[in-house]
PDB file of N, CA and C in Angstrom:
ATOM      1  N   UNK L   9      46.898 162.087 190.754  1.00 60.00           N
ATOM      2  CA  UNK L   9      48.321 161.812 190.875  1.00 60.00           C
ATOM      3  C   UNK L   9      48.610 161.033 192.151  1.00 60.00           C
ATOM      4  N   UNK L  10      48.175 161.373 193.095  1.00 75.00           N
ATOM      5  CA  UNK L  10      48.083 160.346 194.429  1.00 75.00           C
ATOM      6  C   UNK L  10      48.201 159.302 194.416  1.00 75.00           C
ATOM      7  N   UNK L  11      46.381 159.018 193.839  1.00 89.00           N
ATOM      8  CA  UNK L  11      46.167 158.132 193.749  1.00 89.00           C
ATOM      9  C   UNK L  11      46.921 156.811 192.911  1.00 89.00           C
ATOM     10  N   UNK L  12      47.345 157.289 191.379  1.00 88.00           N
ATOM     11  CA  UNK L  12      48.946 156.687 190.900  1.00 88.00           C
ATOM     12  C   UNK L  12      49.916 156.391 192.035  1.00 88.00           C
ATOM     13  N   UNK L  13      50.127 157.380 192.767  1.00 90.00           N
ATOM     14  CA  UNK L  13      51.551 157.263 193.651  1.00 90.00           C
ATOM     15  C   UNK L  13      51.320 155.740 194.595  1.00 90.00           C
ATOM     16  N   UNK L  14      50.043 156.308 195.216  1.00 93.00           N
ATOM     17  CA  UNK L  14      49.616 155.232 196.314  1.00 93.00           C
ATOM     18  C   UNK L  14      49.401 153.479 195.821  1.00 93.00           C
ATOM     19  N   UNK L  15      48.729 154.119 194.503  1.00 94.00           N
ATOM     20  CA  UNK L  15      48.750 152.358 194.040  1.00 94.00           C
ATOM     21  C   UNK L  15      49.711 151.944 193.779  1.00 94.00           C
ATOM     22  N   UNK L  16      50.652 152.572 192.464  1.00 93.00           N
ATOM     23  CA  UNK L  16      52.182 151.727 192.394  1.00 93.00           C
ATOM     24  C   UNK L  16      52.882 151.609 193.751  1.00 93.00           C
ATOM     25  N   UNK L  17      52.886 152.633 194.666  1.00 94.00           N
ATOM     26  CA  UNK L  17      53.737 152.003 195.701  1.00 94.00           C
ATOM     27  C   UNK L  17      53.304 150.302 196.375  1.00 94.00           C
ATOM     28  N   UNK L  18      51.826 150.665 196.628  1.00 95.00           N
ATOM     29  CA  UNK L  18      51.472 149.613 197.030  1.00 95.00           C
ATOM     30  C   UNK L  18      51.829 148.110 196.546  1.00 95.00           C
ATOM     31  N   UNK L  19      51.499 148.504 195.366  1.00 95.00           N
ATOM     32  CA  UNK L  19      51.976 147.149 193.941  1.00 95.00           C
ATOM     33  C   UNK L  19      53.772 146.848 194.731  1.00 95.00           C
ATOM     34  N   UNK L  20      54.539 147.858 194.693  1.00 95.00           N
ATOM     35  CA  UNK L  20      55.834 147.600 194.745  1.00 95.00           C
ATOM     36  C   UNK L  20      56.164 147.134 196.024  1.00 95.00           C
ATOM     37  N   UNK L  21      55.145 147.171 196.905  1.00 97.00           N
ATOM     38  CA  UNK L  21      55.473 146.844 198.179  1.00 97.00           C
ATOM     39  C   UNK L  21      54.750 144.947 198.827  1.00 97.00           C
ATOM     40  N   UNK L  22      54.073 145.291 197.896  1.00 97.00           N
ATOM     41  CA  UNK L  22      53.676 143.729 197.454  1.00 97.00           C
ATOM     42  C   UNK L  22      53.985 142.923 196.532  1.00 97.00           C
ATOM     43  N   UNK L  23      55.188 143.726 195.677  1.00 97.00           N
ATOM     44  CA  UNK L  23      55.989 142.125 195.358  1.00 97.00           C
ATOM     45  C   UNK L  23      57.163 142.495 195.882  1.00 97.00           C
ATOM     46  N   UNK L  24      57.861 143.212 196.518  1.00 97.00           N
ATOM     47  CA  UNK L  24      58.840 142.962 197.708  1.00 97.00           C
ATOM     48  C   UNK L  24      58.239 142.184 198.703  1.00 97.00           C
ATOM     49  N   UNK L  25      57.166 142.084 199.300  1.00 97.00           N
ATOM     50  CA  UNK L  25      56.733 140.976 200.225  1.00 97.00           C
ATOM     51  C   UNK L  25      56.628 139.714 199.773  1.00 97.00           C
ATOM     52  N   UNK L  26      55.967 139.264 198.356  1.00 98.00           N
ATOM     53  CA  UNK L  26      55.897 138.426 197.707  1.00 98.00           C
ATOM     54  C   UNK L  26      57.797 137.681 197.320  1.00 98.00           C
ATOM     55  N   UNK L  27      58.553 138.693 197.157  1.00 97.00           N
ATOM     56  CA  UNK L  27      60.084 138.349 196.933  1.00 97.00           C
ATOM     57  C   UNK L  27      60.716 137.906 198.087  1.00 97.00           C
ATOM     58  N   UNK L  28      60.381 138.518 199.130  1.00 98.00           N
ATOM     59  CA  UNK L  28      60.616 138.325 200.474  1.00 98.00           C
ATOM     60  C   UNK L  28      60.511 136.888 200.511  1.00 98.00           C
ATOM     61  N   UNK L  29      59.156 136.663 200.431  1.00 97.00           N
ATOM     62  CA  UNK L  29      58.697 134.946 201.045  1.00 97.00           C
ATOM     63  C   UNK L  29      58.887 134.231 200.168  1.00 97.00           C
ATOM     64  N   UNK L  30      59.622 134.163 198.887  1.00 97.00           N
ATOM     65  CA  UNK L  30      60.266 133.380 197.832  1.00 97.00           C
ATOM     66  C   UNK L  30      61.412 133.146 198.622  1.00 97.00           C
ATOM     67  N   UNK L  31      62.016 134.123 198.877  1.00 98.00           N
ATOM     68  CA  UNK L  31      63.398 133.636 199.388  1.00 98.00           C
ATOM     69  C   UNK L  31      63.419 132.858 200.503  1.00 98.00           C
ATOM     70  N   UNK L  32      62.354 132.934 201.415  1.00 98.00           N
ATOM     71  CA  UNK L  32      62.380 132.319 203.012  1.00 98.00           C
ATOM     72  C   UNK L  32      61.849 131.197 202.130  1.00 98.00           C
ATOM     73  N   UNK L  33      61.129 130.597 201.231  1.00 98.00           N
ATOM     74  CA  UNK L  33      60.975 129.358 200.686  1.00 98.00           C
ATOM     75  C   UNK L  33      61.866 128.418 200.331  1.00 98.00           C
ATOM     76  N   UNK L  34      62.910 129.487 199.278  1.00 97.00           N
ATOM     77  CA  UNK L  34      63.977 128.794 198.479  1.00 97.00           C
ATOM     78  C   UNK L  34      64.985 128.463 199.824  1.00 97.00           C
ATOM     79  N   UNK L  35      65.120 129.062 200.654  1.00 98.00           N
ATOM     80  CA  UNK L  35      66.059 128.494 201.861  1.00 98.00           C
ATOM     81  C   UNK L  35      65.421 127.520 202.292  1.00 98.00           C
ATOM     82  N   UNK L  36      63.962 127.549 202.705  1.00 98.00           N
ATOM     83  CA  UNK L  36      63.740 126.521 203.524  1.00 98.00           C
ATOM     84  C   UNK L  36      63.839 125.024 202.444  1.00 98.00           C
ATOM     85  N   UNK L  37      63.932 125.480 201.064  1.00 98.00           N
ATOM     86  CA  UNK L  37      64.037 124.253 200.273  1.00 98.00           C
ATOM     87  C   UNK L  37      65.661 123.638 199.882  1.00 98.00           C
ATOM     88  N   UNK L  38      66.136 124.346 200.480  1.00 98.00           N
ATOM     89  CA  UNK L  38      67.572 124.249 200.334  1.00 98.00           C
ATOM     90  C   UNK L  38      68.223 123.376 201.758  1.00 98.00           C
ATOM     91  N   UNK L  39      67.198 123.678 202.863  1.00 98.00           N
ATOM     92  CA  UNK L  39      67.983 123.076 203.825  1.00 98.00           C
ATOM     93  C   UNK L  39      66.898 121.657 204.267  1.00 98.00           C
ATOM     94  N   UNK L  40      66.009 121.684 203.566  1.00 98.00           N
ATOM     95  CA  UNK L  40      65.178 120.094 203.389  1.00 98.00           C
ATOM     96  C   UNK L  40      66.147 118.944 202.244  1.00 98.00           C
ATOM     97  N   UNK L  41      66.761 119.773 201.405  1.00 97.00           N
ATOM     98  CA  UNK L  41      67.535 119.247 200.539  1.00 97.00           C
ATOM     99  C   UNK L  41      68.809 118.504 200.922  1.00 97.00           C
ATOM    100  N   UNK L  42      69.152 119.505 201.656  1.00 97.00           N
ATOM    101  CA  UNK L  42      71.023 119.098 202.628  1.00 97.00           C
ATOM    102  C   UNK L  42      70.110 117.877 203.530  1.00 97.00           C
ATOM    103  N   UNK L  43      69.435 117.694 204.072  1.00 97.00           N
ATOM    104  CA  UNK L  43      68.356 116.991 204.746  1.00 97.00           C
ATOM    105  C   UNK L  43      68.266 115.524 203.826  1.00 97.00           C
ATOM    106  N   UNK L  44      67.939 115.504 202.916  1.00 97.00           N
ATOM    107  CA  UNK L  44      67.863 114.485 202.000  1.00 97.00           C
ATOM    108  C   UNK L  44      66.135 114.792 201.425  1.00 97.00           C
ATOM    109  N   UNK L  45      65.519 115.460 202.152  1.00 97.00           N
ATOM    110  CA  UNK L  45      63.810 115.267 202.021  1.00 97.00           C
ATOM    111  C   UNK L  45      63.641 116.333 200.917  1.00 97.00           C
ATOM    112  N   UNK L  46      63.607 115.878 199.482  1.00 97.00           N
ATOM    113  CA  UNK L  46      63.674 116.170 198.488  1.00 97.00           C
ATOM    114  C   UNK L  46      62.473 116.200 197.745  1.00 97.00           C
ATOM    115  N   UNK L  47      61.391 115.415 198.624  1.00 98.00           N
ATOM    116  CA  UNK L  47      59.776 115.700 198.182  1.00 98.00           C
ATOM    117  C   UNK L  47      59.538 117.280 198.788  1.00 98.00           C
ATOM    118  N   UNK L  48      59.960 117.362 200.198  1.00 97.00           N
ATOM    119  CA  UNK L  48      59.713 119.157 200.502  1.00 97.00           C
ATOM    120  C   UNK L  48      60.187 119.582 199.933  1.00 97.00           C
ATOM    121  N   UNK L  49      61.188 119.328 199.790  1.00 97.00           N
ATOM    122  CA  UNK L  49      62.302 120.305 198.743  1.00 97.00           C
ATOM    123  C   UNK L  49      61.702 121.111 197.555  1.00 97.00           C
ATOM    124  N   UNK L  50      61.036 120.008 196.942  1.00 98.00           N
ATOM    125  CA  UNK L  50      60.567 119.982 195.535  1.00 98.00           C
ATOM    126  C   UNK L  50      59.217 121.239 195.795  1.00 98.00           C
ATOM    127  N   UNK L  51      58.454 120.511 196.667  1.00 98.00           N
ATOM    128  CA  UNK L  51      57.152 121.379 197.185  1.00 98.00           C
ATOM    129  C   UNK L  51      57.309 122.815 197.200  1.00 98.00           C
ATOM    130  N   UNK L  52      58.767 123.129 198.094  1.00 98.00           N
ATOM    131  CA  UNK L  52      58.714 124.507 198.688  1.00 98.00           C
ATOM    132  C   UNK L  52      59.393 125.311 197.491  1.00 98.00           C
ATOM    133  N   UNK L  53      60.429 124.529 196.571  1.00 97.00           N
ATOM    134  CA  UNK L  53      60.973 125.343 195.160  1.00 97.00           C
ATOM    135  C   UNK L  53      59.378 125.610 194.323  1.00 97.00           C
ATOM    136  N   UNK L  54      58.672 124.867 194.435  1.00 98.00           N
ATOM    137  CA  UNK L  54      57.275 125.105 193.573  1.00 98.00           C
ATOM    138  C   UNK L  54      56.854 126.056 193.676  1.00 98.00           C
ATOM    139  N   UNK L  55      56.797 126.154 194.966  1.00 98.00           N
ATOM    140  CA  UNK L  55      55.380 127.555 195.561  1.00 98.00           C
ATOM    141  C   UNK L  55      55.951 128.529 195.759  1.00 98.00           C
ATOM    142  N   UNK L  56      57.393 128.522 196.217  1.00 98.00           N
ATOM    143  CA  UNK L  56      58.583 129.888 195.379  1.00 98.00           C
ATOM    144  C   UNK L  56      58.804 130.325 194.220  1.00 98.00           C
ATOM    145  N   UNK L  57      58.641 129.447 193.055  1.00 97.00           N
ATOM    146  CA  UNK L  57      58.293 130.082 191.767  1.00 97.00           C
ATOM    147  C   UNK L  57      57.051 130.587 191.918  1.00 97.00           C
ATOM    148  N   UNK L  58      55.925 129.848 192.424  1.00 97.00           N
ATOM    149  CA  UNK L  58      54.532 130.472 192.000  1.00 97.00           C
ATOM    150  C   UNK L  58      54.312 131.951 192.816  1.00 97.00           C
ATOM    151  N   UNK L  59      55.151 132.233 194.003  1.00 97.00           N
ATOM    152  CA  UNK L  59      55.184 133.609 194.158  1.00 97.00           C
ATOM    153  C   UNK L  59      55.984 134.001 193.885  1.00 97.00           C
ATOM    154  N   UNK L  60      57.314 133.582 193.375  1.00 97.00           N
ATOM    155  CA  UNK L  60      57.953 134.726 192.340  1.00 97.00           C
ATOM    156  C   UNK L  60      57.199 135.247 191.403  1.00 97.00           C
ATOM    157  N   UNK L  61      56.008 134.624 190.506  1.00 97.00           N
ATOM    158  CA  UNK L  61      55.005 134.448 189.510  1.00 97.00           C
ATOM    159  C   UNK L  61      54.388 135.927 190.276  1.00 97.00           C
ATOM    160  N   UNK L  62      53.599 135.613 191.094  1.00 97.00           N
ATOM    161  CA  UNK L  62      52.923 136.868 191.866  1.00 97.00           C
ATOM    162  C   UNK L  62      53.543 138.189 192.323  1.00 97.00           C
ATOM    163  N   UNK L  63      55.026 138.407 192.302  1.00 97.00           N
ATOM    164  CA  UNK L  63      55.352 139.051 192.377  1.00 97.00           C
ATOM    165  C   UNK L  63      55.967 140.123 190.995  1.00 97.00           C
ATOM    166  N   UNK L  64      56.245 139.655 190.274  1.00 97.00           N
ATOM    167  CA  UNK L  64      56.088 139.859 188.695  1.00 97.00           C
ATOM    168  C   UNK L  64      54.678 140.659 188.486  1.00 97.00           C
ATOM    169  N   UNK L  65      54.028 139.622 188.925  1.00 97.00           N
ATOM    170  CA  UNK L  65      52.791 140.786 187.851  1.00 97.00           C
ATOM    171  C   UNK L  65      52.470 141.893 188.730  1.00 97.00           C
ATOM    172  N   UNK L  66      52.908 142.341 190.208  1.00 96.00           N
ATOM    173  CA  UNK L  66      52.598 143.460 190.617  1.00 96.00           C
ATOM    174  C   UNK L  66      53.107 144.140 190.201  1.00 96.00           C
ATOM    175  N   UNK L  67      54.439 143.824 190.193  1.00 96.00           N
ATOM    176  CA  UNK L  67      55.655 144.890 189.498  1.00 96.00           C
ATOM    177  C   UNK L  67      55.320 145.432 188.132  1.00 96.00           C
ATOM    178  N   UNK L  68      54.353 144.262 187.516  1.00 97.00           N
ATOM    179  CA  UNK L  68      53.857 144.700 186.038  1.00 97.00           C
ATOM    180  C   UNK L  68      52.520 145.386 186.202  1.00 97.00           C
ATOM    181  N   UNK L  69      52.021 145.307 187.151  1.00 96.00           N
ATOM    182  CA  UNK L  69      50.776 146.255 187.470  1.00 96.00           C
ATOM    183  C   UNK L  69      51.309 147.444 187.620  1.00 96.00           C
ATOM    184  N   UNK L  70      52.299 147.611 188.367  1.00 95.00           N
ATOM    185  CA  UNK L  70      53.042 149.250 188.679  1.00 95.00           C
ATOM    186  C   UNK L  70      53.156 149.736 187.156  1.00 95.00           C
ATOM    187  N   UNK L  71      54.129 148.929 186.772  1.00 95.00           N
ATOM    188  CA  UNK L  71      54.608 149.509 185.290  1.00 95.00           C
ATOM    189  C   UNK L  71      53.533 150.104 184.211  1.00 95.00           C
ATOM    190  N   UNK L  72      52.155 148.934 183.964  1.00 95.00           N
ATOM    191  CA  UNK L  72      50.822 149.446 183.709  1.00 95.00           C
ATOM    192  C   UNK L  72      50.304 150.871 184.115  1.00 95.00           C
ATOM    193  N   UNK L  73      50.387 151.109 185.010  1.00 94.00           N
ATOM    194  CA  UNK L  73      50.193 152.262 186.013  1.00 94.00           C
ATOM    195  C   UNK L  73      51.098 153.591 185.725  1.00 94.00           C
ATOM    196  N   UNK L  74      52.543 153.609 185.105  1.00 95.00           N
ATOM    197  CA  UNK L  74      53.388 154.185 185.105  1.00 95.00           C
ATOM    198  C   UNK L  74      52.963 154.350 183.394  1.00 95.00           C
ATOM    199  N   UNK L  75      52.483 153.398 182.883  1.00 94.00           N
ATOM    200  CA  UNK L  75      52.624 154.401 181.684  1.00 94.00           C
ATOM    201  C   UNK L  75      50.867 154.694 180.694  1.00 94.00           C
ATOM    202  N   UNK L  76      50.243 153.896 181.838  1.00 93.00           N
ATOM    203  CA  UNK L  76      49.214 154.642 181.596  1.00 93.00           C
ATOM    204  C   UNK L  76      48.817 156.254 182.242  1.00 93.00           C
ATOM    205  N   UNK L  77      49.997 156.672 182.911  1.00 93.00           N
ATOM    206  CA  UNK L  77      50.116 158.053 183.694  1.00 93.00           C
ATOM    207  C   UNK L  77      50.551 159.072 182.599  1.00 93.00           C
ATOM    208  N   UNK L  78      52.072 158.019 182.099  1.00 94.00           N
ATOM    209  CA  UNK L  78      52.627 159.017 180.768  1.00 94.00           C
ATOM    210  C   UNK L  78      51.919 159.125 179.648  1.00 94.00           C
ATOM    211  N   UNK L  79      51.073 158.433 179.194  1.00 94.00           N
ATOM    212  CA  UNK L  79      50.047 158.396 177.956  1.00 94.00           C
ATOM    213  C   UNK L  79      48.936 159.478 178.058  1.00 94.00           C
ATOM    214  N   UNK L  80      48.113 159.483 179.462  1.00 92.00           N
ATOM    215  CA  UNK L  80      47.793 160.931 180.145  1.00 92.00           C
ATOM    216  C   UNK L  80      48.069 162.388 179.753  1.00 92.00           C
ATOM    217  N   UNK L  81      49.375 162.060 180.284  1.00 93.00           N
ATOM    218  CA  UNK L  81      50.033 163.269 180.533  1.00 93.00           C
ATOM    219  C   UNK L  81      50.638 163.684 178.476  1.00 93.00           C
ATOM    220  N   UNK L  82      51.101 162.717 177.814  1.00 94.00           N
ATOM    221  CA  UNK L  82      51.227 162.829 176.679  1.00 94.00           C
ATOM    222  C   UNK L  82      50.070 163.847 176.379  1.00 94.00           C
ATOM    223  N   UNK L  83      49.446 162.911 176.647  1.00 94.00           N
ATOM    224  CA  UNK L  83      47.669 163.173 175.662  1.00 94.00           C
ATOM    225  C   UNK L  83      47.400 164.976 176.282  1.00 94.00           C
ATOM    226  N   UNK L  84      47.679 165.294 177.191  1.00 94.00           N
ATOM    227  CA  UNK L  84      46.885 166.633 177.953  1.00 94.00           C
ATOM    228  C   UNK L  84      48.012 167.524 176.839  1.00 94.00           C
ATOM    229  N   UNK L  85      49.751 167.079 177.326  1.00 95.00           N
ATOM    230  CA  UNK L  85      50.249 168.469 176.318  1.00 95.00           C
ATOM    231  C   UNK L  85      49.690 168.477 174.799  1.00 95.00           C
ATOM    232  N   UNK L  86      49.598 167.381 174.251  1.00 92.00           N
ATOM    233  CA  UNK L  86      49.285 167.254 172.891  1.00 92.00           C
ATOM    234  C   UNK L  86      48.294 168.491 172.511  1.00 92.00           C
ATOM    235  N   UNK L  87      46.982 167.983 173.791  1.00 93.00           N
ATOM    236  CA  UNK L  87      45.737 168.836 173.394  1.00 93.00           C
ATOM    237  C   UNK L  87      45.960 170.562 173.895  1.00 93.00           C
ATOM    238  N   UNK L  88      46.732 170.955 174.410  1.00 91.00           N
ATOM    239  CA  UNK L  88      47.174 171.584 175.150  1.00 91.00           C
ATOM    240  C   UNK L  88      47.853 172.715 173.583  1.00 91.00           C
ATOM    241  N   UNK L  89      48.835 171.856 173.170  1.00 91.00           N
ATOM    242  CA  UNK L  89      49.571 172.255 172.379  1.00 91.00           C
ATOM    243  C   UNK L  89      48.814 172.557 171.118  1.00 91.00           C
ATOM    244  N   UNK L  90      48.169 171.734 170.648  1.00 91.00           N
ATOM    245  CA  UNK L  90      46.547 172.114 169.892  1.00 91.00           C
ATOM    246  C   UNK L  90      45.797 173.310 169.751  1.00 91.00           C
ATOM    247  N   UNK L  91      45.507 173.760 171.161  1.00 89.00           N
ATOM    248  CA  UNK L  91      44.618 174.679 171.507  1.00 89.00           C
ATOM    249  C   UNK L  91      45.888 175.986 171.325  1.00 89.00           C
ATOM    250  N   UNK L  92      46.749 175.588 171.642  1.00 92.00           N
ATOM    251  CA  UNK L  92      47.842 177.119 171.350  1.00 92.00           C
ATOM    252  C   UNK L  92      47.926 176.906 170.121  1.00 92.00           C
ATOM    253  N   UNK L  93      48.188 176.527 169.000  1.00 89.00           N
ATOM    254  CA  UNK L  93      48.426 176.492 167.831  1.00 89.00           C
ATOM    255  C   UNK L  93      47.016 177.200 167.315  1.00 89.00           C
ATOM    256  N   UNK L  94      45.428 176.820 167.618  1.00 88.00           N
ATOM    257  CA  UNK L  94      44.396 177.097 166.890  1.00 88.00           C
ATOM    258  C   UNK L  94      44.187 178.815 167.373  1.00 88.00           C
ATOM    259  N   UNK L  95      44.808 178.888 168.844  1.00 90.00           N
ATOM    260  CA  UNK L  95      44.670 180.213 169.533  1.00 90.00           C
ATOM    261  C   UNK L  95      46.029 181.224 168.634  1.00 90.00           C
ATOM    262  N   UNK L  96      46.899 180.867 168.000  1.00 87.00           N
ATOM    263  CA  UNK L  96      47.805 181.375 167.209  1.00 87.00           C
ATOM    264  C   UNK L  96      47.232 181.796 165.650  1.00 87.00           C
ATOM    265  N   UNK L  97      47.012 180.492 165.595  1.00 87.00           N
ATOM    266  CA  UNK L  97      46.043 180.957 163.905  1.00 87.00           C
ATOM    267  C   UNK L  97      45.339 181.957 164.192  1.00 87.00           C
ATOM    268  N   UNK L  98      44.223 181.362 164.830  1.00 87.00           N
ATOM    269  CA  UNK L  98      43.217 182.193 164.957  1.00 87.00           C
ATOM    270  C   UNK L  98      43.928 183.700 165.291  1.00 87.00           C
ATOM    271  N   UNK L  99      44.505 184.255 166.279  1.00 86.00           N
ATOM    272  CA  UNK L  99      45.173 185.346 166.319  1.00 86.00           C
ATOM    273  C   UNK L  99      45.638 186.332 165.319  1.00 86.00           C
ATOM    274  N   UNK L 100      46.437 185.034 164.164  1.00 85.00           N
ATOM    275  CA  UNK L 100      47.238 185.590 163.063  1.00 85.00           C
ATOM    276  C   UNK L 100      45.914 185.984 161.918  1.00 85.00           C
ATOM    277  N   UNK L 101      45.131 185.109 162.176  1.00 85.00           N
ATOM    278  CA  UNK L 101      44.220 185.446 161.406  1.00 85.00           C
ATOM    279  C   UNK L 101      43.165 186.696 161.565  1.00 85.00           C
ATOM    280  N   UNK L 102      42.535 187.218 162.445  1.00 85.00           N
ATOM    281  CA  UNK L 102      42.716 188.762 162.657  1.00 85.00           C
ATOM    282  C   UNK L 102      43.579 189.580 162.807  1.00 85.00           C
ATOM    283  N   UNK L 103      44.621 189.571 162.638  1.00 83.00           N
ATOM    284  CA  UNK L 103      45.719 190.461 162.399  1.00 83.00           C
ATOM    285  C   UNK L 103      45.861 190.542 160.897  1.00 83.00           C
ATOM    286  N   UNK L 104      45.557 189.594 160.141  1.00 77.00           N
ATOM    287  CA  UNK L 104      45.710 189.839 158.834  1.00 77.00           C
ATOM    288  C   UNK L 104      44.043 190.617 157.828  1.00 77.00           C
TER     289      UNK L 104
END
């Protein structure tokens, strides 16, 4: 369970950094623009999508993470719930 905790946080804390430096991009491409220099411009909107891009799939690594936890945890009551049902039969069945 930690170990879940520690990785999604991590994931989430690396595409908040990754979101972070999108935005210090998209400004700095915004004020090359008011500028007229519209080749940086162009450059720095680029490589702000491509880590918006990177920041996405951490967030989708977390999410991966989040429900490969609940599928887990599905799976344990299932078997869980199994074993009480066969421990019930079985019960009812020496009693009868």
């Amino acid at each position: 369970m930690d170990d879940i905790k520690n990785t999604a946080a991590a994931r989430h804390s690396d595409a908040a950094l990754h979101l972070e430096n999108a935005a210090r991009m998209h400004r700095d491409a915004a004020r090359q623009c008011e500028s007229g220099n519209f080749e940086k411009a162009q450059q720095l909107a680029t490589k702000a999508a491509e880590t918006d891009t990177a920041a996405n799939q951490h967030a989708m690594q977390a999410l991966d993470l989040y429900r490969h936890h609940a599928e887990t945890v599905d799976a344990r009551k299932a078997e869980a719930a199994a074993d009480e049902a066969a421990r019930a039969a079985k019960k009812a069945a020496k009693a009868s």
